[in-house]
Amino acid sequence: MADRIRQANRFVFDGQATDPALLPIRFPRPSALSFALYAAGLAFFIVSMRNINFSLTEFVRGFPYIVDLVSEMFPPSFRRVDAVALSLLETLQMALVGTVFGVAFSLVLGILASKSQTPNRILYYLSRNLIALFRTVPDLIWALFFVVMVGLGPFAGTLAIMVDTMGFCGRFFAEAMEEVDKGPQEALEALGASRLGTVICAVIPAALPSFVNTALFSLEKATRSSVVLGLVGAGGIGIELKVSMDMFMYSEASTIILLIFCLVLLVEQLSSRLRRRII
């Protein structure tokens, strides 16, 4: 560092650095079009703040109401902790089963949606659009569809989690298979291996760490999502939380929130340990 400073001082004359390599790194000057786009984006952001009635004054004015609500939630009530615990277990089961089936179907979708592994272009575009559809529609909307299809209960929530997991994992599985080293694949193809054999013996083992990482993240995501699905009758602890809030039983609602927090934290910790051990 001292040598670089002395070198810089030798190239400075009348306050001007003559060696461009010694000048500090600066942002490139934007073109006229880029500057206009930046200005338009900033203007749209300001207009958006006005249209959504963004107001710090209203936030500060309403803060005492939140304080009153939190004060009514404590101390938590453990009067119905047994029923709440069963609903929490149902939530975890929904997340686990939906994630497992979703990951399994995502593997098939990922193969079809990978440019290097898909059998033909038609299946490639169909699978890509299907994954995009699963990702675009929120899981709450899928839950409403499946409630109409199979009725109220955890099965509808499990199907919604499965579809949401397919949209989440399918894209990442496809990208992971496209990024693997092509050497083992070419070697197997030279030995006469079929496309399916190449995928099973070369592509999937190489992309397996990424698969495991994505699958564990999807399990964490599904655990949080399954809580909300109960609000539309798709099973889980969400309905318990909704009833407690609607009936102004805030002390019981705080108990449910604390149990949900413990469940999500437990799943995240187990997922992190599995990820470190496997990867």
Coordinates of C-alpha atoms in Angstrom, one line a residue:
M1 CA 0.0 0.0 0.0
A2 CA 2.8 2.4 0.9
D3 CA 4.6 1.7 -2.5
R4 CA 1.4 2.4 -4.4
I5 CA 0.9 5.7 -2.6
R6 CA 4.5 6.8 -3.4
Q7 CA 4.0 5.7 -7.0
A8 CA 0.8 7.7 -7.1
N9 CA 2.6 10.8 -5.7
R10 CA 5.2 10.6 -8.5
F11 CA 2.4 10.8 -11.2
V12 CA 0.6 13.7 -9.6
F13 CA 1.4 17.2 -11.0
D14 CA -0.6 20.3 -10.1
G15 CA -3.2 18.2 -8.5
Q16 CA -3.9 16.2 -11.6
A17 CA -3.1 12.4 -11.8
T18 CA -1.5 11.7 -15.1
D19 CA -1.7 7.9 -14.9
P20 CA -5.3 6.6 -15.4
A21 CA -4.4 3.3 -13.7
L22 CA -3.9 5.2 -10.5
L23 CA -7.2 7.1 -10.6
P24 CA -9.8 5.9 -8.1
I25 CA -12.6 3.6 -9.5
R26 CA -15.7 5.6 -10.4
F27 CA -19.1 4.8 -11.7
P28 CA -19.3 5.1 -15.5
R29 CA -21.0 8.2 -16.8
P30 CA -24.5 7.2 -18.0
S31 CA -25.6 7.9 -21.5
A32 CA -28.5 10.2 -22.2
L33 CA -30.9 7.3 -22.6
S34 CA -29.8 5.6 -19.4
F35 CA -30.1 8.9 -17.5
A36 CA -33.6 9.3 -18.9
L37 CA -34.6 5.8 -17.8
Y38 CA -33.2 6.3 -14.3
A39 CA -35.1 9.5 -14.0
A40 CA -38.3 7.8 -15.2
G41 CA -37.8 5.0 -12.8
L42 CA -37.4 7.5 -9.9
A43 CA -40.4 9.4 -11.0
F44 CA -42.5 6.2 -11.1
F45 CA -41.3 5.3 -7.6
I46 CA -42.4 8.7 -6.3
V47 CA -45.8 8.5 -8.0
S48 CA -46.2 5.0 -6.6
M49 CA -45.6 6.2 -3.1
R50 CA -48.3 8.8 -3.5
N51 CA -50.8 6.4 -5.0
I52 CA -50.4 3.9 -2.2
N53 CA -50.8 6.7 0.4
F54 CA -47.4 6.1 1.9
S55 CA -47.3 8.2 5.0
L56 CA -44.9 8.2 8.0
T57 CA -47.3 10.4 9.8
E58 CA -50.1 7.8 9.7
F59 CA -47.6 5.1 10.7
V60 CA -46.5 7.1 13.8
R61 CA -50.2 8.0 14.6
G62 CA -51.2 4.3 14.4
F63 CA -48.3 3.0 16.4
P64 CA -50.2 3.2 19.8
Y65 CA -52.9 0.9 18.5
I66 CA -50.2 -1.8 17.8
V67 CA -48.9 -1.3 21.3
D68 CA -52.4 -1.9 22.7
L69 CA -52.8 -5.0 20.6
V70 CA -49.5 -6.5 21.7
S71 CA -50.3 -5.7 25.3
E72 CA -53.6 -7.6 25.0
M73 CA -51.6 -10.6 23.6
F74 CA -49.5 -11.1 26.7
P75 CA -49.4 -13.1 28.7
P76 CA -50.1 -15.9 26.3
S77 CA -52.9 -18.3 27.1
F78 CA -52.2 -22.0 27.0
R79 CA -55.8 -23.1 27.6
R80 CA -56.1 -24.8 24.2
V81 CA -52.5 -25.8 23.7
D82 CA -53.3 -29.4 23.0
A83 CA -55.6 -28.6 20.1
V84 CA -53.2 -26.0 18.8
A85 CA -50.3 -28.5 19.0
L86 CA -52.3 -31.0 16.9
S87 CA -53.0 -28.3 14.3
L88 CA -49.3 -27.4 14.3
L89 CA -48.4 -31.0 13.7
E90 CA -50.8 -31.1 10.8
T91 CA -49.2 -28.0 9.4
L92 CA -45.8 -29.7 9.5
Q93 CA -47.1 -32.9 7.9
M94 CA -48.7 -30.8 5.1
A95 CA -45.4 -29.1 4.4
L96 CA -43.4 -32.3 4.5
V97 CA -45.6 -34.4 2.3
G98 CA -46.2 -31.6 -0.2
T99 CA -42.5 -30.8 -0.4
V100 CA -41.5 -34.5 -1.0
F101 CA -44.0 -35.0 -3.8
G102 CA -43.3 -31.5 -5.2
V103 CA -39.5 -32.2 -5.3
A104 CA -40.1 -35.6 -7.0
F105 CA -42.2 -34.1 -9.8
S106 CA -39.9 -31.1 -10.0
L107 CA -37.1 -33.5 -11.0
V108 CA -39.0 -34.7 -14.0
L109 CA -40.0 -31.2 -14.9
G110 CA -36.4 -30.0 -14.5
I111 CA -35.2 -32.6 -16.9
L112 CA -37.8 -31.6 -19.5
A113 CA -37.1 -27.9 -18.9
S114 CA -33.3 -28.2 -19.3
K115 CA -32.0 -27.3 -22.8
S116 CA -29.3 -29.8 -22.6
Q117 CA -31.4 -32.7 -21.4
T118 CA -34.9 -32.3 -22.8
P119 CA -35.9 -34.8 -25.5
N120 CA -37.3 -32.2 -27.8
R121 CA -38.1 -28.5 -28.0
I122 CA -41.8 -28.9 -27.7
L123 CA -41.5 -30.5 -24.3
Y124 CA -38.9 -27.9 -23.3
Y125 CA -41.3 -25.0 -23.9
L126 CA -44.3 -26.8 -22.5
S127 CA -42.4 -27.6 -19.2
R128 CA -41.0 -24.1 -19.0
N129 CA -44.4 -22.5 -19.4
L130 CA -45.9 -25.0 -16.8
I131 CA -43.2 -24.1 -14.3
A132 CA -43.8 -20.4 -15.0
L133 CA -47.5 -20.9 -14.3
F134 CA -46.9 -22.7 -11.0
R135 CA -44.6 -19.9 -10.0
T136 CA -46.9 -17.1 -11.1
V137 CA -50.1 -18.2 -9.3
P138 CA -49.8 -17.7 -5.5
D139 CA -50.1 -20.8 -3.3
L140 CA -53.2 -19.3 -1.6
I141 CA -55.0 -19.2 -5.0
W142 CA -53.9 -22.9 -5.6
A143 CA -55.4 -23.7 -2.2
L144 CA -58.7 -22.2 -3.2
F145 CA -58.7 -24.2 -6.4
F146 CA -58.0 -27.5 -4.5
V147 CA -60.5 -26.7 -1.8
V148 CA -63.2 -26.6 -4.5
M149 CA -61.7 -29.8 -6.0
V150 CA -61.2 -32.0 -3.0
G151 CA -63.0 -30.2 -0.2
L152 CA -61.8 -28.6 3.0
G153 CA -59.0 -30.1 4.9
P154 CA -55.2 -30.6 4.8
F155 CA -55.3 -32.6 1.5
A156 CA -56.1 -29.4 -0.4
G157 CA -53.3 -27.6 1.4
T158 CA -50.8 -30.4 0.6
L159 CA -51.7 -30.2 -3.1
A160 CA -51.2 -26.5 -3.1
I161 CA -47.8 -26.8 -1.4
M162 CA -46.9 -29.5 -3.9
V163 CA -47.7 -27.3 -6.9
D164 CA -45.9 -24.3 -5.4
T165 CA -42.8 -26.5 -4.7
M166 CA -42.9 -27.7 -8.4
G167 CA -42.8 -24.0 -9.5
F168 CA -40.0 -23.2 -7.1
C169 CA -37.8 -26.3 -7.5
G170 CA -38.4 -27.0 -11.2
R171 CA -36.7 -23.9 -12.4
F172 CA -33.6 -24.3 -10.2
F173 CA -33.3 -28.0 -11.0
A174 CA -33.3 -27.2 -14.7
E175 CA -30.6 -24.5 -14.3
A176 CA -28.5 -26.8 -12.1
M177 CA -28.6 -29.5 -14.8
E178 CA -27.6 -27.0 -17.5
E179 CA -24.6 -25.9 -15.5
V180 CA -23.0 -29.3 -14.8
D181 CA -19.8 -30.4 -16.5
K182 CA -20.4 -31.8 -19.9
G183 CA -17.3 -34.1 -19.8
P184 CA -18.9 -37.2 -18.1
Q185 CA -22.0 -36.9 -20.2
E186 CA -20.0 -36.9 -23.4
A187 CA -18.0 -39.9 -22.2
L188 CA -21.1 -41.9 -21.5
E189 CA -22.6 -41.0 -24.8
A190 CA -19.4 -42.1 -26.6
L191 CA -19.8 -45.5 -24.8
G192 CA -23.3 -45.8 -26.2
A193 CA -25.3 -44.8 -23.1
S194 CA -28.9 -43.7 -23.7
R195 CA -30.1 -40.2 -22.9
L196 CA -31.9 -41.4 -19.8
G197 CA -28.9 -43.3 -18.6
T198 CA -26.7 -40.3 -19.1
V199 CA -29.1 -38.2 -17.0
I200 CA -29.2 -40.7 -14.2
C201 CA -25.6 -41.6 -14.1
A202 CA -23.9 -38.3 -14.9
V203 CA -26.2 -35.3 -14.7
I204 CA -28.1 -36.0 -11.5
P205 CA -25.1 -37.0 -9.4
A206 CA -23.3 -33.8 -10.5
A207 CA -26.2 -31.6 -9.7
L208 CA -27.3 -33.4 -6.5
P209 CA -25.8 -30.9 -4.1
S210 CA -27.8 -28.1 -5.7
F211 CA -30.9 -30.3 -5.7
V212 CA -30.5 -31.0 -2.0
N213 CA -30.0 -27.3 -1.2
T214 CA -33.0 -26.2 -3.2
A215 CA -35.2 -29.0 -1.7
L216 CA -34.3 -28.0 1.9
F217 CA -35.0 -24.3 1.1
S218 CA -38.4 -25.4 -0.4
L219 CA -39.2 -27.3 2.8
E220 CA -38.6 -24.1 4.9
K221 CA -40.7 -22.1 2.4
A222 CA -43.5 -24.7 2.6
T223 CA -43.6 -24.6 6.4
R224 CA -44.2 -20.9 6.4
S225 CA -46.7 -21.2 3.5
S226 CA -48.8 -23.9 5.1
V227 CA -49.6 -21.6 8.0
V228 CA -51.4 -19.2 5.6
L229 CA -53.2 -21.9 3.7
G230 CA -55.4 -22.6 6.7
L231 CA -57.0 -19.2 6.3
V232 CA -58.9 -20.5 3.3
G233 CA -59.8 -23.9 4.8
A234 CA -56.9 -25.8 3.5
G235 CA -55.9 -27.3 6.9
G236 CA -53.2 -26.6 9.3
I237 CA -52.9 -24.1 12.1
G238 CA -53.9 -21.1 10.0
I239 CA -57.6 -21.6 10.8
E240 CA -56.9 -21.6 14.5
L241 CA -55.1 -18.3 14.2
K242 CA -57.9 -16.8 12.2
V243 CA -60.6 -17.9 14.7
S244 CA -58.6 -16.5 17.6
M245 CA -58.1 -13.1 15.9
D246 CA -61.8 -13.0 14.7
M247 CA -63.0 -13.8 18.2
F248 CA -60.6 -11.2 19.8
M249 CA -58.9 -13.9 21.8
Y250 CA -55.5 -12.2 21.4
S251 CA -53.9 -14.2 24.2
E252 CA -54.6 -17.4 22.4
A253 CA -53.4 -15.9 19.1
S254 CA -50.1 -15.0 20.7
T255 CA -49.7 -18.6 21.8
I256 CA -50.3 -19.8 18.2
I257 CA -47.8 -17.2 16.8
L258 CA -45.2 -18.3 19.3
L259 CA -45.7 -22.0 18.4
I260 CA -45.5 -21.2 14.7
F261 CA -42.3 -19.3 15.3
C262 CA -40.8 -22.3 17.2
L263 CA -41.8 -24.6 14.4
V264 CA -40.3 -22.5 11.6
L265 CA -37.1 -22.0 13.6
L266 CA -36.9 -25.7 14.3
V267 CA -37.3 -26.6 10.6
E268 CA -34.7 -23.9 9.6
Q269 CA -32.2 -25.3 12.1
L270 CA -32.7 -28.9 11.0
S271 CA -32.5 -27.8 7.4
S272 CA -29.2 -25.9 7.9
R273 CA -27.6 -28.9 9.7
L274 CA -28.7 -31.3 7.0
R275 CA -27.4 -28.9 4.3
R276 CA -24.0 -28.7 6.0
R277 CA -23.8 -32.4 6.5
I278 CA -24.8 -33.4 3.0
I279 CA -23.2 -30.7 1.0

